[in-house]
Coordinates of N, CA and C in Angstrom, one line a residue:
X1 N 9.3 6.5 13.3 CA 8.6 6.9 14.5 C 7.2 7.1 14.2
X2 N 6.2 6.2 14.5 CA 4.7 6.6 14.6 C 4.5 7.7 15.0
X3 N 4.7 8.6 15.9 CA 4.6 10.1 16.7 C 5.7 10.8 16.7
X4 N 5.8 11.3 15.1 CA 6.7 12.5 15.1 C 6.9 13.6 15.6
X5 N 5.7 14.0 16.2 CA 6.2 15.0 17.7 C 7.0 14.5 18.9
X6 N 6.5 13.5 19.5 CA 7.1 12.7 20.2 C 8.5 12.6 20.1
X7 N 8.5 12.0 18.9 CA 10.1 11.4 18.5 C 11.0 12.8 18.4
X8 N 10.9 13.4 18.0 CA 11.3 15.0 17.5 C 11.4 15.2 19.2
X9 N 10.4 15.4 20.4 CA 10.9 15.5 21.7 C 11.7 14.7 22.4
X10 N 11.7 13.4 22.0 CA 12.9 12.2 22.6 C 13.6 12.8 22.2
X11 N 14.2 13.6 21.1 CA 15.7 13.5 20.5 C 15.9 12.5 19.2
X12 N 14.7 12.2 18.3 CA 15.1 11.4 17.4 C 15.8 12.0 16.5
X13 N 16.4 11.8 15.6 CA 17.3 12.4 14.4 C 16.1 13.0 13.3
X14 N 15.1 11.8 12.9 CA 14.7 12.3 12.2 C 13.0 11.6 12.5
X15 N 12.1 12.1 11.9 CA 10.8 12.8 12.5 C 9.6 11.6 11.6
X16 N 10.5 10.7 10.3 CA 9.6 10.4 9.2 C 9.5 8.9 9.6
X17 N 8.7 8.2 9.4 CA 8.7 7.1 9.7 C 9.1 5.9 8.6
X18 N 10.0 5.3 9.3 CA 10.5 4.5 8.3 C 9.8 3.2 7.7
X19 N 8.5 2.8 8.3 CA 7.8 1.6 7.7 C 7.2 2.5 6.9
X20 N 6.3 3.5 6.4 CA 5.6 4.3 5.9 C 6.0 5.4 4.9
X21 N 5.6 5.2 3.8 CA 5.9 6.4 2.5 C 4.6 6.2 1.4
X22 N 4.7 7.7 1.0 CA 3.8 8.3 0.4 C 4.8 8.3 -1.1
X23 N 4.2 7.8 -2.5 CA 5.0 8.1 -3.5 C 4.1 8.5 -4.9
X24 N 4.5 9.4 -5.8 CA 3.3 9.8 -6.5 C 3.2 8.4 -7.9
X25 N 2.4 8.3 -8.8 CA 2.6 7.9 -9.6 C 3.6 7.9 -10.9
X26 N 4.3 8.7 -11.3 CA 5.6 8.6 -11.3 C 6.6 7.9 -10.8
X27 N 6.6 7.9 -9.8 CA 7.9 7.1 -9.0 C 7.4 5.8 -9.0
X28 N 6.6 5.2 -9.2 CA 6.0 3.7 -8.9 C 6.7 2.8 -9.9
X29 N 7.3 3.4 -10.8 CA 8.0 2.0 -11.8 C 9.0 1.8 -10.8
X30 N 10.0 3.1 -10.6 CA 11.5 3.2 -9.8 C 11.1 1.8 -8.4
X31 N 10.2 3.0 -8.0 CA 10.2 2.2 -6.7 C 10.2 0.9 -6.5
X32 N 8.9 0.3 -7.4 CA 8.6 -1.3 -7.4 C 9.7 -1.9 -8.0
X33 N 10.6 -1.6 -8.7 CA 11.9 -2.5 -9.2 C 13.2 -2.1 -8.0
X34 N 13.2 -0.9 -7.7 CA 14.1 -1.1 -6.7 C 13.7 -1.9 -5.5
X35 N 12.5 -2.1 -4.8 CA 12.0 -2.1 -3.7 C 12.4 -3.9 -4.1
X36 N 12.1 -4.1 -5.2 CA 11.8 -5.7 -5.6 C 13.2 -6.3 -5.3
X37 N 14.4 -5.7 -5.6 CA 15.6 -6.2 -5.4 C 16.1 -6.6 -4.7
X38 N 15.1 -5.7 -3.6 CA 15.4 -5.9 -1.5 C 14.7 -7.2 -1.0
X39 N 13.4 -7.2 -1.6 CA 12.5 -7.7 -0.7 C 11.3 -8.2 -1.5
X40 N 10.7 -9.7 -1.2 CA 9.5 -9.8 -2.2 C 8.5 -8.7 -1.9
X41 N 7.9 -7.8 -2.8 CA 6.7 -6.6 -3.2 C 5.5 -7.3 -2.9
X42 N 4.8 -6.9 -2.4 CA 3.1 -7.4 -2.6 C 2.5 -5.9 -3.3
X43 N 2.4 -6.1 -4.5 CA 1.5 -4.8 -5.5 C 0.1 -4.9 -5.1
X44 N -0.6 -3.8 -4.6 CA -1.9 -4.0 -4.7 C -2.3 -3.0 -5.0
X45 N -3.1 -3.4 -6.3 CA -3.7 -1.8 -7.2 C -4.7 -2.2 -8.3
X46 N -4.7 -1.5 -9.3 CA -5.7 -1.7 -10.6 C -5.0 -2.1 -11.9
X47 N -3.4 -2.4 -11.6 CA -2.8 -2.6 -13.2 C -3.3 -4.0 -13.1
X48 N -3.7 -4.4 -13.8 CA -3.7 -6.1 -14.3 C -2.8 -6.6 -14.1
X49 N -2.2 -7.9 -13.7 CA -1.0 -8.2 -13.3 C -0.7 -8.7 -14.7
X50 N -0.7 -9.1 -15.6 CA -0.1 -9.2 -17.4 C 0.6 -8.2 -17.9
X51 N 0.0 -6.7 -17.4 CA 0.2 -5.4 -17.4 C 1.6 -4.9 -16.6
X52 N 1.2 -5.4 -15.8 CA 2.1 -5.0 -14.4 C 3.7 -5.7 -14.7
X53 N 3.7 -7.3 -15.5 CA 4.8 -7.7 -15.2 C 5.1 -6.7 -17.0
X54 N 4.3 -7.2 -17.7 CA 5.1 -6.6 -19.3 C 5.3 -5.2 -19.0
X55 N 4.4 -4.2 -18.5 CA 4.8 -2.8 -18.3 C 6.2 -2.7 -18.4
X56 N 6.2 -3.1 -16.7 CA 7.6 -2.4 -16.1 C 8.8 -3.7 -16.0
X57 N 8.5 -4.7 -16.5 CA 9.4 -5.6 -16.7 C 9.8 -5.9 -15.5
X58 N 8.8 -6.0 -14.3 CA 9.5 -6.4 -13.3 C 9.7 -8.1 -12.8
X59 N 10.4 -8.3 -12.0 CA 10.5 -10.0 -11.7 C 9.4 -10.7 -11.3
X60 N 8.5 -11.0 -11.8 CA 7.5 -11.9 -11.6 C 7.7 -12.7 -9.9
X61 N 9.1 -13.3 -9.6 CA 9.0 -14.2 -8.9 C 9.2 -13.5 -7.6
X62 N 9.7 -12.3 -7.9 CA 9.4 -10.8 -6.4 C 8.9 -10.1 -6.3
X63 N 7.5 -10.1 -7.2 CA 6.3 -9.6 -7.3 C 5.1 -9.9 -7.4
X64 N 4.8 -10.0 -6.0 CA 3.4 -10.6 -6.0 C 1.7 -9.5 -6.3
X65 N 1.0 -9.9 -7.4 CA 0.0 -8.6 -7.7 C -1.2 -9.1 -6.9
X66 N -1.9 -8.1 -6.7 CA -3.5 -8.2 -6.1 C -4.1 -6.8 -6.8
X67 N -4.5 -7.8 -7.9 CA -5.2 -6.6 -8.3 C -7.0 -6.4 -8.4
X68 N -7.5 -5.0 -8.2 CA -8.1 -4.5 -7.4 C -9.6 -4.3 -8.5
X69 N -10.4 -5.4 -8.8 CA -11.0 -5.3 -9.7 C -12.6 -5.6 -9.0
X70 N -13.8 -4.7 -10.1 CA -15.1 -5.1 -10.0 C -15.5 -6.0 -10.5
X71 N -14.7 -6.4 -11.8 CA -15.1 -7.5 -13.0 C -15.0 -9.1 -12.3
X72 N -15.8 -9.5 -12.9 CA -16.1 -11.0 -12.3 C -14.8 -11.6 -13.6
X73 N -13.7 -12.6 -12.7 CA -12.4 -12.8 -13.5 C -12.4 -14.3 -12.7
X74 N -11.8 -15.0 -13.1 CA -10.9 -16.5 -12.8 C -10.0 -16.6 -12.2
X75 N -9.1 -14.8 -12.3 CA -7.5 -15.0 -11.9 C -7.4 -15.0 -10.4
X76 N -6.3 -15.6 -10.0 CA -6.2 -15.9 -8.4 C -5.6 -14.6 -7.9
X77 N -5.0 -13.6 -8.8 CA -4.6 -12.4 -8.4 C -5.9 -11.3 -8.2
X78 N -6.7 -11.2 -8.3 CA -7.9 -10.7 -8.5 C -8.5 -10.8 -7.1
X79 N -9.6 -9.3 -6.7 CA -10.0 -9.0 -5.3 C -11.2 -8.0 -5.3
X80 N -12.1 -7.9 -5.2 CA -12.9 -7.3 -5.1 C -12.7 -6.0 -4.2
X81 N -12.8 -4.6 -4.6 CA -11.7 -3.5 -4.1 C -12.9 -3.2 -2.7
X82 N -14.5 -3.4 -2.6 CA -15.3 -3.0 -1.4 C -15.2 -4.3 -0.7
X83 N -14.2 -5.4 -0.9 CA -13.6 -6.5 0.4 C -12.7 -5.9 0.7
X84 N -12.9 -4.7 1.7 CA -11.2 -4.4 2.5 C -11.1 -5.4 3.5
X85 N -11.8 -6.1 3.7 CA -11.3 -7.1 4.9 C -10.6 -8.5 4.7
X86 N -10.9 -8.5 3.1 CA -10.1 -9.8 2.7 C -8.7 -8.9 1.8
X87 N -8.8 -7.9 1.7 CA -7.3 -7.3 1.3 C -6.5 -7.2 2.6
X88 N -6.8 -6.6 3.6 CA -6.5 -6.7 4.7 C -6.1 -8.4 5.4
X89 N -6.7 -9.1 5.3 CA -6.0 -10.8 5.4 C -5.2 -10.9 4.4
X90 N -5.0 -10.8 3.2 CA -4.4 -11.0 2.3 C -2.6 -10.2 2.6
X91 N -2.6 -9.5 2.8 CA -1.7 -8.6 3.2 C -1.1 -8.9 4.4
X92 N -1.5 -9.3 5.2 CA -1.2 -9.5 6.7 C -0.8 -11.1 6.6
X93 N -1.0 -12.0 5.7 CA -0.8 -13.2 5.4 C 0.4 -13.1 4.6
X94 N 0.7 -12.3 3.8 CA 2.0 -11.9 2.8 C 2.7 -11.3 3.9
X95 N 2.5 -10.4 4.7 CA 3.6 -9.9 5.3 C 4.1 -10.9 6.5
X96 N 3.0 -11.3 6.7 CA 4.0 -12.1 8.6 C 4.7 -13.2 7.3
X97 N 4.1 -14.2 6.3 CA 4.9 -15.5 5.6 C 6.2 -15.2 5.2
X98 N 6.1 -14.3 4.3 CA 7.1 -13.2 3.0 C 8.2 -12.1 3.6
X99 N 8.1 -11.5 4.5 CA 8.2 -10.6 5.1 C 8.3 -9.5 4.0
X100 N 7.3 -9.2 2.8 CA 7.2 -8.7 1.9 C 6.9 -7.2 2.3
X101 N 7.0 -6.4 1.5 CA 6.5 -4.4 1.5 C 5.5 -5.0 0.8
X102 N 4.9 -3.9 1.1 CA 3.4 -3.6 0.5 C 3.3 -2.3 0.0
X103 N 3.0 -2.2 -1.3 CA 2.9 -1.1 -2.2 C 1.2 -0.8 -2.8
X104 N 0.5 -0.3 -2.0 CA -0.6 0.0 -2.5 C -1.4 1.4 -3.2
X105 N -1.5 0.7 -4.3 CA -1.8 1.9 -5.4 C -3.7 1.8 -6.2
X106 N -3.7 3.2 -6.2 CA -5.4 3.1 -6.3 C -5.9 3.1 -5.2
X107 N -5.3 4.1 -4.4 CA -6.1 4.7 -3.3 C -7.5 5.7 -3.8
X108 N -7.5 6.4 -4.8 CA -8.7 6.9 -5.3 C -9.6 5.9 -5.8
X109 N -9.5 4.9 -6.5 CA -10.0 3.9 -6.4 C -11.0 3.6 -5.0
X110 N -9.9 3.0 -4.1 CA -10.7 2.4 -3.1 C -11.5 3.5 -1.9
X111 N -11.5 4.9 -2.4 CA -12.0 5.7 -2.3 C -13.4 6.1 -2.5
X112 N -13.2 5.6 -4.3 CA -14.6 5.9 -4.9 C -15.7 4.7 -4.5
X113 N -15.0 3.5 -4.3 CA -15.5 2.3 -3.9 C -16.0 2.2 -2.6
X114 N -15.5 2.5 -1.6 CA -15.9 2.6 -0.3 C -16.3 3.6 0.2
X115 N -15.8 5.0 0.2 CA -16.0 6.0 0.9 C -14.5 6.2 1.5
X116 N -14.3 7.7 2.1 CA -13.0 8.2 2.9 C -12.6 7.4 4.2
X117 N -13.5 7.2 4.8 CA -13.6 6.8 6.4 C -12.5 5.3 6.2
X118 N -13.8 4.7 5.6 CA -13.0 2.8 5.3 C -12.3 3.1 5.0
X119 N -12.0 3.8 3.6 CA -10.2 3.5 3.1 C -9.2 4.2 4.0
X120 N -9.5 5.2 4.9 CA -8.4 5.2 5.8 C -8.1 4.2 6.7
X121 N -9.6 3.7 7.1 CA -9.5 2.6 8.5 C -8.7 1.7 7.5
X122 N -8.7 1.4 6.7 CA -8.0 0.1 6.0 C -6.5 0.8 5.8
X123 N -6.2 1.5 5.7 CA -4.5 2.1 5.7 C -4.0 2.0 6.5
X124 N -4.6 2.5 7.8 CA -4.9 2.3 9.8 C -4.3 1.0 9.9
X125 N -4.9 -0.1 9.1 CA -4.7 -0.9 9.4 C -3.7 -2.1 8.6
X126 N -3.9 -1.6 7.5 CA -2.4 -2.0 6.8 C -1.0 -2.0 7.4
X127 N -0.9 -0.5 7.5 CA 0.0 0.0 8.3 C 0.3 -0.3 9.7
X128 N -0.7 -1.0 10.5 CA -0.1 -1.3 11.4 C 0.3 -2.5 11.7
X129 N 0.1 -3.5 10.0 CA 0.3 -4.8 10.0 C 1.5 -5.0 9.6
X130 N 2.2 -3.8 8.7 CA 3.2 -4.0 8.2 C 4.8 -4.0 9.2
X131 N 3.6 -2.6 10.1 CA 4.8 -2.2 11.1 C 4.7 -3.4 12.4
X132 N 4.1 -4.0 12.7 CA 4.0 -5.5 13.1 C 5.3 -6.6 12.7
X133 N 4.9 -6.4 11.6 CA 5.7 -7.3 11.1 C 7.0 -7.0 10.6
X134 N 7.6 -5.7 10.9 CA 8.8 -5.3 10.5 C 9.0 -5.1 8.8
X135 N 7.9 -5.0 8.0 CA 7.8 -4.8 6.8 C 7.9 -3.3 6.7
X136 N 7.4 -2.8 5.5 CA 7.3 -1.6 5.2 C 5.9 -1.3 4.4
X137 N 5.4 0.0 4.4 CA 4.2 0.3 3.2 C 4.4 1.3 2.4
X138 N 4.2 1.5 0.8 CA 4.2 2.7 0.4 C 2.9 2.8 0.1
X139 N 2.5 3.9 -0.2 CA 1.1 4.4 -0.5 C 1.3 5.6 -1.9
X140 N 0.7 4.9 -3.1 CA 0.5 5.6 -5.0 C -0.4 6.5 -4.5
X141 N -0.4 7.8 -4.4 CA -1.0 8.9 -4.2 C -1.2 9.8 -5.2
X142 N -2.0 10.2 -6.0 CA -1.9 11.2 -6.9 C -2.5 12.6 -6.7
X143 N -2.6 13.3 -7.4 CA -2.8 15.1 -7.5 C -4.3 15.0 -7.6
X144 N -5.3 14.0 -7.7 CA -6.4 13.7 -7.7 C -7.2 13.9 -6.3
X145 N -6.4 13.5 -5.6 CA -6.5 13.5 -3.6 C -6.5 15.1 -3.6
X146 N -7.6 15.7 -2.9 CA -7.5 16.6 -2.5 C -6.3 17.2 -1.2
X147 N -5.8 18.2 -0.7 CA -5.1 18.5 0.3 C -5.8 18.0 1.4
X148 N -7.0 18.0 2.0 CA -7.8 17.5 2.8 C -7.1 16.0 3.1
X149 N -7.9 15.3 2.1 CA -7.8 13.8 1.8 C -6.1 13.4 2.1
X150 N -5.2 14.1 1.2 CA -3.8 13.7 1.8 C -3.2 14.1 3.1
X151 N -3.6 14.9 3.9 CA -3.0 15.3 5.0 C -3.9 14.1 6.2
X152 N -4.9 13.8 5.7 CA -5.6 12.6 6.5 C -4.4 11.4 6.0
X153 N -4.5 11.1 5.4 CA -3.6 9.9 5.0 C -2.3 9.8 5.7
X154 N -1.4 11.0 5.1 CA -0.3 11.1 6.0 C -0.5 10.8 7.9
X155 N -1.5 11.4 8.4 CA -1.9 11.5 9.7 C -2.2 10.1 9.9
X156 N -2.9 9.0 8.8 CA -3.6 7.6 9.6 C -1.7 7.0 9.1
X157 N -0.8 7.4 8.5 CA 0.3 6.8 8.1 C 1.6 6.7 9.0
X158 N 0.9 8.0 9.8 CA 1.9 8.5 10.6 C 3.1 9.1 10.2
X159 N 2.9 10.1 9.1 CA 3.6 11.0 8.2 C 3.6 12.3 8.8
X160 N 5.0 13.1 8.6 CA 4.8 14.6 8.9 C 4.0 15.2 7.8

């Protein structure tokens, strides 16, 4: 339910929204191999995708990386993290084709890169591409995020 007050007054059971979750870094290995089992992943974050598949040993072929770099690179996984608008196509292009989750990590990242405002408008808008398309999003949040900064997130996520 986007409007957990709302839904909580219809009579919904429960208040959380099921295209949308918040997970810390810890849980991102669990997640992205369980998540991967279900459904092809789109990762988008700062591990190097070399990194990403040797780390966590995950399936290469249900895991698609976009990773989130300044460095001038060759790889076709590679994105410049102050283009939110071509992460945003990129994502919305994986989710309507793929019907892929989207797991985006290095939110402080795209923080430090853009400012608070954009990287929520870009969450705003992730999130409403995913829930479009009957996908899902999680969002890698760490203890880094002030209380401020996460209670905005949850709010553009549509989180209690």
């Amino acid at each position: 339910m986007m409007f957990p007050r709302l839904a909580k007054s219809w009579g919904a059971k429960r208040n959380v929204d099921e295209n949308a979750g918040i997970i810390s870094p810890v849980e991102l290995g669990d997640v992205l191999l369980s998540v991967s089992k279900l459904s092809p992943v789109l990762f988008v974050g700062r591990i190097p995708p070399k990194v990403l598949f040797s780390s966590l040993k995950a399936p290469a072929e249900k895991i698609k990386p976009l990773w989130l770099t300044t460095v001038e690179t060759q790889s076709p996984h590679a994105v410049n993290p102050r283009h939110l608008y071509k992460i945003v196509a990129i994502i919305e292009r994986e989710v309507a084709t793929n019907k892929s989750w989207v797991i985006v990590d290095g939110i402080e990242y795209l923080i430090i890169e853009n400012g608070l405002e954009p990287t929520l408008k870009f969450l705003g808008q992730v999130r409403d591409v995913t829930a479009l398309h009957g996908s899902s999003l999680y969002v890698v949040a760490s203890d880094a995020l002030s209380g401020k900064e996460m209670a905005l997130i949850r709010r553009v996520l549509g989180l209690p």
